[in-house]
Amino acid sequence: MQLQSTLTCPVCQHQAVETMPTDACKIFYDCESCGTRLKPLAGDCCVFCSYASVPCPPIQENGKAACCS
């Protein structure tokens, strides 16, 4: 399981490598470059599933039907 993922801001395209939590969803993420507050897209459980190179740990482990705890 990968715990690091690269988040890409859809507004300014800034990228940041972040460590994903294994025990909670990351619902909001503030872009370090432009300050935009990212939130999950419809149907996604967290910002990693919407904007990152690797989905969150529960999705990696159990597939799309899984949700963060």
PDB file of C-alpha atoms in Angstrom, residues 2-9 14-21 26 28-33 38 47-48 51-57 60:
ATOM      1  CA  GLN A   2       1.270   3.462  -0.880  1.00  0.00           C
ATOM      2  CA  LEU A   3       0.865   6.136   1.786  1.00  0.00           C
ATOM      3  CA  GLN A   4       2.349   9.048  -0.146  1.00  0.00           C
ATOM      4  CA  SER A   5       0.527  10.683  -3.012  1.00  0.00           C
ATOM      5  CA  THR A   6       1.009  13.816  -5.101  1.00  0.00           C
ATOM      6  CA  LEU A   7      -1.928  16.222  -4.855  1.00  0.00           C
ATOM      7  CA  THR A   8      -2.421  18.542  -7.845  1.00  0.00           C
ATOM      8  CA  CYS A   9      -4.447  21.725  -7.461  1.00  0.00           C
ATOM      9  CA  HIS A  14       0.671  23.261  -7.994  1.00  0.00           C
ATOM     10  CA  GLN A  15       1.775  19.803  -6.842  1.00  0.00           C
ATOM     11  CA  ALA A  16       2.593  18.684  -3.320  1.00  0.00           C
ATOM     12  CA  VAL A  17       3.604  15.264  -2.023  1.00  0.00           C
ATOM     13  CA  GLU A  18       1.516  14.417   1.042  1.00  0.00           C
ATOM     14  CA  THR A  19       1.257  11.453   3.387  1.00  0.00           C
ATOM     15  CA  MET A  20      -2.252  10.029   3.475  1.00  0.00           C
ATOM     16  CA  PRO A  21      -3.885   9.241   6.811  1.00  0.00           C
ATOM     17  CA  LYS A  26      -8.943  14.099   4.318  1.00  0.00           C
ATOM     18  CA  PHE A  28     -10.347  19.468   2.830  1.00  0.00           C
ATOM     19  CA  TYR A  29      -6.936  20.457   1.547  1.00  0.00           C
ATOM     20  CA  ASP A  30      -5.681  24.037   1.170  1.00  0.00           C
ATOM     21  CA  CYS A  31      -3.369  24.555  -1.822  1.00  0.00           C
ATOM     22  CA  GLU A  32      -0.001  25.872  -0.640  1.00  0.00           C
ATOM     23  CA  SER A  33       0.368  28.000  -3.775  1.00  0.00           C
ATOM     24  CA  LEU A  38     -10.054  21.592  -2.289  1.00  0.00           C
ATOM     25  CA  VAL A  47      -9.326  14.840  -1.697  1.00  0.00           C
ATOM     26  CA  PHE A  48      -6.792  12.095  -2.456  1.00  0.00           C
ATOM     27  CA  TYR A  51      -6.908  15.195  -6.945  1.00  0.00           C
ATOM     28  CA  ALA A  52      -3.992  12.885  -6.178  1.00  0.00           C
ATOM     29  CA  SER A  53      -1.800  10.440  -8.045  1.00  0.00           C
ATOM     30  CA  VAL A  54      -2.702   7.596  -5.659  1.00  0.00           C
ATOM     31  CA  PRO A  55      -6.149   7.044  -4.095  1.00  0.00           C
ATOM     32  CA  CYS A  56      -6.611   6.811  -0.316  1.00  0.00           C
ATOM     33  CA  PRO A  57      -5.614   3.626   1.573  1.00  0.00           C
ATOM     34  CA  GLN A  60      -6.323   0.966  -2.554  1.00  0.00           C
TER      35      GLN A  60
END
